[in-house]
Amino acid sequence: MLRAALPALLLPLLGLAAAAVADCPSSTWIQFQDSCYIFLQEAIKVESLEDVRNQCTDHGADMISIHNEEENAFILDTLKKQWKGPDDILLGMFYDTDDASFKWFDNSNMTFDKWTDQDNDEDLVDTCAFLHIKTGEWKKGNCEVSSVEGTLCKTAIPYKRKYLSDNHILISALVIASTVILTVLGAIIWFLYKKHSDSRFTTVFSTAPQSPYNEDCVLVVGEENEYPVQFD
């Protein structure tokens, strides 16, 4: 009984523990800092930039955005060693003519750039950004591409995991572990209590005094006493 009950008690708690430490959506993603990355190596024909973006949104992500030199270097290194990407990767960036500035599709702030040229006099309508793998620099190009050789996508680590400090993560892990231990101990104590109670019940009946007569003897004695013996 105890063995059958323990899995039912532990599975929900183990699921909570797994959820607490889960980071990226699956093992095909790579984590760096507070984000997860995946390179979709499938070459596709596209009619617009939205077709490229849909490749990422279908996976619950968006096109890549880069916010510091470390992230830029990580992407370059991973593309060269693991993803084997093409020479130029389309960034998730577009030129907003209303504000006359580049913006990220994922609505994150433009806090970093690595342009090869800073010419502000050129016409930037329908201009996209590409990451050049050999140099790590960004270059501007026409958004009207007919095909892409791969799409680089990025998603944030789930909110609960992202905004917990290391101390809070440790405390959460300790609470889960304590809950598991207390549940196991409670199940063991209940099992021992039930076993002890059943044992006492059996002992009481096994040690109860028994009549020296069996049922047949008692019946005979009763029948004999029904008629008194008369003596002449």
PDB file of C-alpha atoms in Angstrom:
ATOM      1  CA  MET A   1       0.000   0.000   0.000  1.00  0.00           C
ATOM      2  CA  LEU A   2       2.806   2.399   0.880  1.00  0.00           C
ATOM      3  CA  ARG A   3       4.625   1.692  -2.377  1.00  0.00           C
ATOM      4  CA  ALA A   4       1.478   2.345  -4.353  1.00  0.00           C
ATOM      5  CA  ALA A   5       0.741   5.600  -2.523  1.00  0.00           C
ATOM      6  CA  LEU A   6       4.205   7.165  -2.723  1.00  0.00           C
ATOM      7  CA  PRO A   7       4.313   7.723  -6.532  1.00  0.00           C
ATOM      8  CA  ALA A   8       0.934   9.475  -6.395  1.00  0.00           C
ATOM      9  CA  LEU A   9       2.211  11.740  -3.629  1.00  0.00           C
ATOM     10  CA  LEU A  10       5.602  12.460  -5.144  1.00  0.00           C
ATOM     11  CA  LEU A  11       4.763  13.000  -8.820  1.00  0.00           C
ATOM     12  CA  PRO A  12       3.044  16.395  -8.374  1.00  0.00           C
ATOM     13  CA  LEU A  13       5.893  17.618  -6.177  1.00  0.00           C
ATOM     14  CA  LEU A  14       8.547  16.402  -8.589  1.00  0.00           C
ATOM     15  CA  GLY A  15       6.671  18.160 -11.374  1.00  0.00           C
ATOM     16  CA  LEU A  16       6.836  21.400  -9.410  1.00  0.00           C
ATOM     17  CA  ALA A  17      10.552  20.899  -8.856  1.00  0.00           C
ATOM     18  CA  ALA A  18      11.150  20.314 -12.561  1.00  0.00           C
ATOM     19  CA  ALA A  19       9.132  23.388 -13.455  1.00  0.00           C
ATOM     20  CA  ALA A  20      11.139  25.489 -11.013  1.00  0.00           C
ATOM     21  CA  VAL A  21      14.436  24.699 -12.719  1.00  0.00           C
ATOM     22  CA  ALA A  22      13.193  24.582 -16.302  1.00  0.00           C
ATOM     23  CA  ASP A  23      14.735  27.316 -18.439  1.00  0.00           C
ATOM     24  CA  CYS A  24      14.483  26.968 -22.227  1.00  0.00           C
ATOM     25  CA  PRO A  25      11.533  25.374 -24.054  1.00  0.00           C
ATOM     26  CA  SER A  26      13.532  22.260 -25.029  1.00  0.00           C
ATOM     27  CA  SER A  27      17.040  20.852 -25.370  1.00  0.00           C
ATOM     28  CA  THR A  28      17.326  22.195 -28.934  1.00  0.00           C
ATOM     29  CA  TRP A  29      17.505  25.713 -27.526  1.00  0.00           C
ATOM     30  CA  ILE A  30      20.658  27.286 -26.084  1.00  0.00           C
ATOM     31  CA  GLN A  31      20.579  29.514 -23.025  1.00  0.00           C
ATOM     32  CA  PHE A  32      22.653  32.649 -22.574  1.00  0.00           C
ATOM     33  CA  GLN A  33      22.051  35.137 -19.760  1.00  0.00           C
ATOM     34  CA  ASP A  34      18.277  35.671 -19.500  1.00  0.00           C
ATOM     35  CA  SER A  35      17.299  34.355 -22.941  1.00  0.00           C
ATOM     36  CA  CYS A  36      17.065  31.196 -25.031  1.00  0.00           C
ATOM     37  CA  TYR A  37      18.159  30.949 -28.663  1.00  0.00           C
ATOM     38  CA  ILE A  38      17.480  28.602 -31.543  1.00  0.00           C
ATOM     39  CA  PHE A  39      18.709  28.622 -35.141  1.00  0.00           C
ATOM     40  CA  LEU A  40      16.189  27.230 -37.618  1.00  0.00           C
ATOM     41  CA  GLN A  41      18.452  25.928 -40.354  1.00  0.00           C
ATOM     42  CA  GLU A  42      15.709  25.360 -42.894  1.00  0.00           C
ATOM     43  CA  ALA A  43      16.146  27.477 -46.039  1.00  0.00           C
ATOM     44  CA  ILE A  44      12.841  29.064 -47.004  1.00  0.00           C
ATOM     45  CA  LYS A  45      11.510  31.313 -49.735  1.00  0.00           C
ATOM     46  CA  VAL A  46       9.861  34.465 -48.428  1.00  0.00           C
ATOM     47  CA  GLU A  47       7.763  37.275 -49.822  1.00  0.00           C
ATOM     48  CA  SER A  48       8.231  39.674 -46.922  1.00  0.00           C
ATOM     49  CA  LEU A  49      10.042  40.092 -43.635  1.00  0.00           C
ATOM     50  CA  GLU A  50       6.920  38.880 -41.836  1.00  0.00           C
ATOM     51  CA  ASP A  51       7.403  35.439 -43.411  1.00  0.00           C
ATOM     52  CA  VAL A  52      10.806  35.251 -41.745  1.00  0.00           C
ATOM     53  CA  ARG A  53       9.413  36.467 -38.462  1.00  0.00           C
ATOM     54  CA  ASN A  54       6.630  33.878 -38.553  1.00  0.00           C
ATOM     55  CA  GLN A  55       9.297  31.176 -38.443  1.00  0.00           C
ATOM     56  CA  CYS A  56      10.141  32.375 -34.934  1.00  0.00           C
ATOM     57  CA  THR A  57       6.656  33.225 -33.692  1.00  0.00           C
ATOM     58  CA  ASP A  58       5.543  29.699 -34.606  1.00  0.00           C
ATOM     59  CA  HIS A  59       8.073  28.528 -31.982  1.00  0.00           C
ATOM     60  CA  GLY A  60       6.891  31.003 -29.341  1.00  0.00           C
ATOM     61  CA  ALA A  61       9.824  33.358 -29.988  1.00  0.00           C
ATOM     62  CA  ASP A  62      10.776  36.367 -32.103  1.00  0.00           C
ATOM     63  CA  MET A  63      13.617  37.299 -34.410  1.00  0.00           C
ATOM     64  CA  ILE A  64      16.947  37.933 -32.731  1.00  0.00           C
ATOM     65  CA  SER A  65      17.662  41.147 -30.831  1.00  0.00           C
ATOM     66  CA  ILE A  66      21.115  41.952 -29.428  1.00  0.00           C
ATOM     67  CA  HIS A  67      21.710  44.194 -26.430  1.00  0.00           C
ATOM     68  CA  ASN A  68      25.400  44.037 -25.525  1.00  0.00           C
ATOM     69  CA  GLU A  69      28.822  43.001 -26.777  1.00  0.00           C
ATOM     70  CA  GLU A  70      28.747  39.743 -24.807  1.00  0.00           C
ATOM     71  CA  GLU A  71      25.514  38.647 -26.446  1.00  0.00           C
ATOM     72  CA  ASN A  72      26.840  39.591 -29.876  1.00  0.00           C
ATOM     73  CA  ALA A  73      29.999  37.530 -29.268  1.00  0.00           C
ATOM     74  CA  PHE A  74      27.966  34.567 -27.979  1.00  0.00           C
ATOM     75  CA  ILE A  75      25.822  34.516 -31.121  1.00  0.00           C
ATOM     76  CA  LEU A  76      28.873  34.694 -33.368  1.00  0.00           C
ATOM     77  CA  ASP A  77      30.646  31.880 -31.526  1.00  0.00           C
ATOM     78  CA  THR A  78      27.590  29.624 -31.474  1.00  0.00           C
ATOM     79  CA  LEU A  79      26.798  30.250 -35.134  1.00  0.00           C
ATOM     80  CA  LYS A  80      30.332  29.284 -36.132  1.00  0.00           C
ATOM     81  CA  LYS A  81      30.808  26.238 -33.896  1.00  0.00           C
ATOM     82  CA  GLN A  82      27.367  24.736 -33.494  1.00  0.00           C
ATOM     83  CA  TRP A  83      24.745  26.193 -35.791  1.00  0.00           C
ATOM     84  CA  LYS A  84      26.933  26.478 -38.920  1.00  0.00           C
ATOM     85  CA  GLY A  85      24.954  29.452 -40.140  1.00  0.00           C
ATOM     86  CA  PRO A  86      25.415  31.483 -43.341  1.00  0.00           C
ATOM     87  CA  ASP A  87      27.718  34.497 -43.611  1.00  0.00           C
ATOM     88  CA  ASP A  88      24.922  36.979 -42.933  1.00  0.00           C
ATOM     89  CA  ILE A  89      22.063  36.553 -40.452  1.00  0.00           C
ATOM     90  CA  LEU A  90      18.953  38.701 -40.642  1.00  0.00           C
ATOM     91  CA  LEU A  91      18.397  40.558 -37.382  1.00  0.00           C
ATOM     92  CA  GLY A  92      14.958  41.190 -35.928  1.00  0.00           C
ATOM     93  CA  MET A  93      15.149  44.872 -36.645  1.00  0.00           C
ATOM     94  CA  PHE A  94      13.211  47.325 -38.805  1.00  0.00           C
ATOM     95  CA  TYR A  95      13.458  51.012 -39.610  1.00  0.00           C
ATOM     96  CA  ASP A  96      10.573  53.033 -38.196  1.00  0.00           C
ATOM     97  CA  THR A  97       9.990  55.956 -40.573  1.00  0.00           C
ATOM     98  CA  ASP A  98       7.768  57.714 -38.033  1.00  0.00           C
ATOM     99  CA  ASP A  99      10.583  57.974 -35.490  1.00  0.00           C
ATOM    100  CA  ALA A 100      13.403  57.816 -38.049  1.00  0.00           C
ATOM    101  CA  SER A 101      15.120  55.113 -36.009  1.00  0.00           C
ATOM    102  CA  PHE A 102      15.761  51.377 -35.944  1.00  0.00           C
ATOM    103  CA  LYS A 103      13.671  49.264 -33.581  1.00  0.00           C
ATOM    104  CA  TRP A 104      13.573  45.628 -32.507  1.00  0.00           C
ATOM    105  CA  PHE A 105      10.566  43.503 -33.399  1.00  0.00           C
ATOM    106  CA  ASP A 106      10.391  42.138 -29.848  1.00  0.00           C
ATOM    107  CA  ASN A 107       9.825  45.700 -28.540  1.00  0.00           C
ATOM    108  CA  SER A 108      13.000  45.674 -26.469  1.00  0.00           C
ATOM    109  CA  ASN A 109      15.027  48.874 -26.164  1.00  0.00           C
ATOM    110  CA  MET A 110      17.759  49.679 -28.635  1.00  0.00           C
ATOM    111  CA  THR A 111      20.634  49.786 -26.123  1.00  0.00           C
ATOM    112  CA  PHE A 112      23.458  48.509 -28.328  1.00  0.00           C
ATOM    113  CA  ASP A 113      24.576  48.596 -31.960  1.00  0.00           C
ATOM    114  CA  LYS A 114      27.556  47.493 -33.994  1.00  0.00           C
ATOM    115  CA  TRP A 115      27.146  49.128 -37.388  1.00  0.00           C
ATOM    116  CA  THR A 116      29.951  48.902 -39.902  1.00  0.00           C
ATOM    117  CA  ASP A 117      29.008  52.367 -41.178  1.00  0.00           C
ATOM    118  CA  GLN A 118      27.289  55.307 -39.530  1.00  0.00           C
ATOM    119  CA  ASP A 119      26.195  57.166 -42.659  1.00  0.00           C
ATOM    120  CA  ASN A 120      22.968  58.932 -41.687  1.00  0.00           C
ATOM    121  CA  ASP A 121      22.381  60.542 -45.073  1.00  0.00           C
ATOM    122  CA  GLU A 122      21.282  57.390 -46.867  1.00  0.00           C
ATOM    123  CA  ASP A 123      17.664  56.480 -47.521  1.00  0.00           C
ATOM    124  CA  LEU A 124      16.720  53.916 -44.869  1.00  0.00           C
ATOM    125  CA  VAL A 125      13.170  53.104 -46.004  1.00  0.00           C
ATOM    126  CA  ASP A 126      12.752  49.302 -46.274  1.00  0.00           C
ATOM    127  CA  THR A 127      16.144  48.848 -44.664  1.00  0.00           C
ATOM    128  CA  CYS A 128      16.912  45.804 -42.529  1.00  0.00           C
ATOM    129  CA  ALA A 129      19.960  44.822 -40.501  1.00  0.00           C
ATOM    130  CA  PHE A 130      22.228  41.820 -40.999  1.00  0.00           C
ATOM    131  CA  LEU A 131      24.826  40.331 -38.659  1.00  0.00           C
ATOM    132  CA  HIS A 132      28.041  39.561 -40.557  1.00  0.00           C
ATOM    133  CA  ILE A 133      29.400  36.339 -39.078  1.00  0.00           C
ATOM    134  CA  LYS A 134      33.070  36.856 -40.017  1.00  0.00           C
ATOM    135  CA  THR A 135      33.429  40.290 -38.398  1.00  0.00           C
ATOM    136  CA  GLY A 136      30.560  40.391 -35.913  1.00  0.00           C
ATOM    137  CA  GLU A 137      29.501  43.762 -37.253  1.00  0.00           C
ATOM    138  CA  TRP A 138      26.062  44.816 -38.429  1.00  0.00           C
ATOM    139  CA  LYS A 139      25.360  46.024 -41.892  1.00  0.00           C
ATOM    140  CA  LYS A 140      22.314  47.523 -43.540  1.00  0.00           C
ATOM    141  CA  GLY A 141      20.532  45.897 -46.444  1.00  0.00           C
ATOM    142  CA  ASN A 142      17.264  45.758 -48.325  1.00  0.00           C
ATOM    143  CA  CYS A 143      14.396  44.043 -46.512  1.00  0.00           C
ATOM    144  CA  GLU A 144      13.064  42.668 -49.792  1.00  0.00           C
ATOM    145  CA  VAL A 145      14.762  39.281 -49.680  1.00  0.00           C
ATOM    146  CA  SER A 146      13.463  36.332 -51.666  1.00  0.00           C
ATOM    147  CA  SER A 147      14.889  33.612 -49.440  1.00  0.00           C
ATOM    148  CA  VAL A 148      16.802  33.043 -46.216  1.00  0.00           C
ATOM    149  CA  GLU A 149      19.201  30.212 -45.378  1.00  0.00           C
ATOM    150  CA  GLY A 150      18.244  30.119 -41.733  1.00  0.00           C
ATOM    151  CA  THR A 151      16.405  32.074 -39.069  1.00  0.00           C
ATOM    152  CA  LEU A 152      17.808  32.994 -35.675  1.00  0.00           C
ATOM    153  CA  CYS A 153      15.150  33.240 -32.967  1.00  0.00           C
ATOM    154  CA  LYS A 154      15.184  34.362 -29.351  1.00  0.00           C
ATOM    155  CA  THR A 155      12.818  34.113 -26.412  1.00  0.00           C
ATOM    156  CA  ALA A 156      13.010  35.218 -22.803  1.00  0.00           C
ATOM    157  CA  ILE A 157      13.333  32.734 -19.976  1.00  0.00           C
ATOM    158  CA  PRO A 158       9.922  32.237 -18.314  1.00  0.00           C
ATOM    159  CA  TYR A 159       9.046  35.148 -16.042  1.00  0.00           C
ATOM    160  CA  LYS A 160       9.127  33.242 -12.720  1.00  0.00           C
ATOM    161  CA  ARG A 161      12.600  31.893 -13.424  1.00  0.00           C
ATOM    162  CA  LYS A 162      13.968  35.091 -14.930  1.00  0.00           C
ATOM    163  CA  TYR A 163      13.085  37.425 -12.080  1.00  0.00           C
ATOM    164  CA  LEU A 164      14.020  35.154  -9.172  1.00  0.00           C
ATOM    165  CA  SER A 165      17.336  35.825  -7.505  1.00  0.00           C
ATOM    166  CA  ASP A 166      19.718  32.971  -6.742  1.00  0.00           C
ATOM    167  CA  ASN A 167      18.707  33.122  -3.060  1.00  0.00           C
ATOM    168  CA  HIS A 168      15.030  32.835  -3.932  1.00  0.00           C
ATOM    169  CA  ILE A 169      15.736  29.890  -6.227  1.00  0.00           C
ATOM    170  CA  LEU A 170      17.655  28.159  -3.416  1.00  0.00           C
ATOM    171  CA  ILE A 171      14.839  28.818  -0.955  1.00  0.00           C
ATOM    172  CA  SER A 172      12.260  27.473  -3.426  1.00  0.00           C
ATOM    173  CA  ALA A 173      14.320  24.326  -3.936  1.00  0.00           C
ATOM    174  CA  LEU A 174      14.638  23.822  -0.167  1.00  0.00           C
ATOM    175  CA  VAL A 175      10.906  24.272   0.330  1.00  0.00           C
ATOM    176  CA  ILE A 176      10.130  21.709  -2.372  1.00  0.00           C
ATOM    177  CA  ALA A 177      12.674  19.253  -0.941  1.00  0.00           C
ATOM    178  CA  SER A 178      11.269  19.720   2.576  1.00  0.00           C
ATOM    179  CA  THR A 179       7.741  19.132   1.311  1.00  0.00           C
ATOM    180  CA  VAL A 180       8.802  15.908  -0.390  1.00  0.00           C
ATOM    181  CA  ILE A 181      10.590  14.668   2.751  1.00  0.00           C
ATOM    182  CA  LEU A 182       7.646  15.510   5.032  1.00  0.00           C
ATOM    183  CA  THR A 183       5.234  13.797   2.650  1.00  0.00           C
ATOM    184  CA  VAL A 184       7.330  10.625   2.617  1.00  0.00           C
ATOM    185  CA  LEU A 185       7.691  10.651   6.413  1.00  0.00           C
ATOM    186  CA  GLY A 186       3.953  11.182   6.829  1.00  0.00           C
ATOM    187  CA  ALA A 187       3.212   8.245   4.541  1.00  0.00           C
ATOM    188  CA  ILE A 188       5.644   6.012   6.458  1.00  0.00           C
ATOM    189  CA  ILE A 189       4.183   7.007   9.860  1.00  0.00           C
ATOM    190  CA  TRP A 190       0.648   6.360   8.621  1.00  0.00           C
ATOM    191  CA  PHE A 191       1.677   2.981   7.249  1.00  0.00           C
ATOM    192  CA  LEU A 192       3.322   1.969  10.556  1.00  0.00           C
ATOM    193  CA  TYR A 193       0.304   3.192  12.531  1.00  0.00           C
ATOM    194  CA  LYS A 194      -2.099   1.152  10.410  1.00  0.00           C
ATOM    195  CA  LYS A 195       0.135  -1.898  10.656  1.00  0.00           C
ATOM    196  CA  HIS A 196       0.367  -1.570  14.440  1.00  0.00           C
ATOM    197  CA  SER A 197      -3.411  -1.112  14.773  1.00  0.00           C
ATOM    198  CA  ASP A 198      -4.136  -4.198  12.664  1.00  0.00           C
ATOM    199  CA  SER A 199      -1.632  -6.183  14.727  1.00  0.00           C
ATOM    200  CA  ARG A 200      -3.322  -5.225  18.035  1.00  0.00           C
ATOM    201  CA  PHE A 201      -6.741  -6.113  16.644  1.00  0.00           C
ATOM    202  CA  THR A 202      -5.518  -9.564  15.639  1.00  0.00           C
ATOM    203  CA  THR A 203      -3.815 -10.128  19.007  1.00  0.00           C
ATOM    204  CA  VAL A 204      -6.970  -9.315  21.014  1.00  0.00           C
ATOM    205  CA  PHE A 205      -9.003 -11.929  19.208  1.00  0.00           C
ATOM    206  CA  SER A 206      -6.231 -14.525  19.237  1.00  0.00           C
ATOM    207  CA  THR A 207      -5.731 -14.256  23.048  1.00  0.00           C
ATOM    208  CA  ALA A 208      -9.406 -14.137  24.079  1.00  0.00           C
ATOM    209  CA  PRO A 209     -10.375 -16.943  26.609  1.00  0.00           C
ATOM    210  CA  GLN A 210     -12.189 -19.844  25.029  1.00  0.00           C
ATOM    211  CA  SER A 211     -14.851 -22.048  26.536  1.00  0.00           C
ATOM    212  CA  PRO A 212     -13.752 -25.605  27.395  1.00  0.00           C
ATOM    213  CA  TYR A 213     -16.859 -26.778  25.642  1.00  0.00           C
ATOM    214  CA  ASN A 214     -17.498 -26.623  22.010  1.00  0.00           C
ATOM    215  CA  GLU A 215     -20.869 -25.668  20.576  1.00  0.00           C
ATOM    216  CA  ASP A 216     -22.021 -29.271  20.376  1.00  0.00           C
ATOM    217  CA  CYS A 217     -21.237 -29.859  24.052  1.00  0.00           C
ATOM    218  CA  VAL A 218     -23.135 -26.793  25.176  1.00  0.00           C
ATOM    219  CA  LEU A 219     -26.132 -27.856  23.154  1.00  0.00           C
ATOM    220  CA  VAL A 220     -26.135 -31.326  24.715  1.00  0.00           C
ATOM    221  CA  VAL A 221     -25.855 -29.985  28.240  1.00  0.00           C
ATOM    222  CA  GLY A 222     -28.773 -27.660  27.593  1.00  0.00           C
ATOM    223  CA  GLU A 223     -30.918 -30.461  26.309  1.00  0.00           C
ATOM    224  CA  GLU A 224     -30.084 -32.692  29.272  1.00  0.00           C
ATOM    225  CA  ASN A 225     -30.976 -29.975  31.799  1.00  0.00           C
ATOM    226  CA  GLU A 226     -34.347 -29.466  30.174  1.00  0.00           C
ATOM    227  CA  TYR A 227     -35.743 -32.623  31.800  1.00  0.00           C
ATOM    228  CA  PRO A 228     -34.993 -33.059  35.512  1.00  0.00           C
ATOM    229  CA  VAL A 229     -33.963 -36.501  36.668  1.00  0.00           C
ATOM    230  CA  GLN A 230     -36.374 -38.143  39.073  1.00  0.00           C
ATOM    231  CA  PHE A 231     -35.343 -40.847  41.525  1.00  0.00           C
ATOM    232  CA  ASP A 232     -37.696 -43.382  42.995  1.00  0.00           C
TER     233      ASP A 232
END
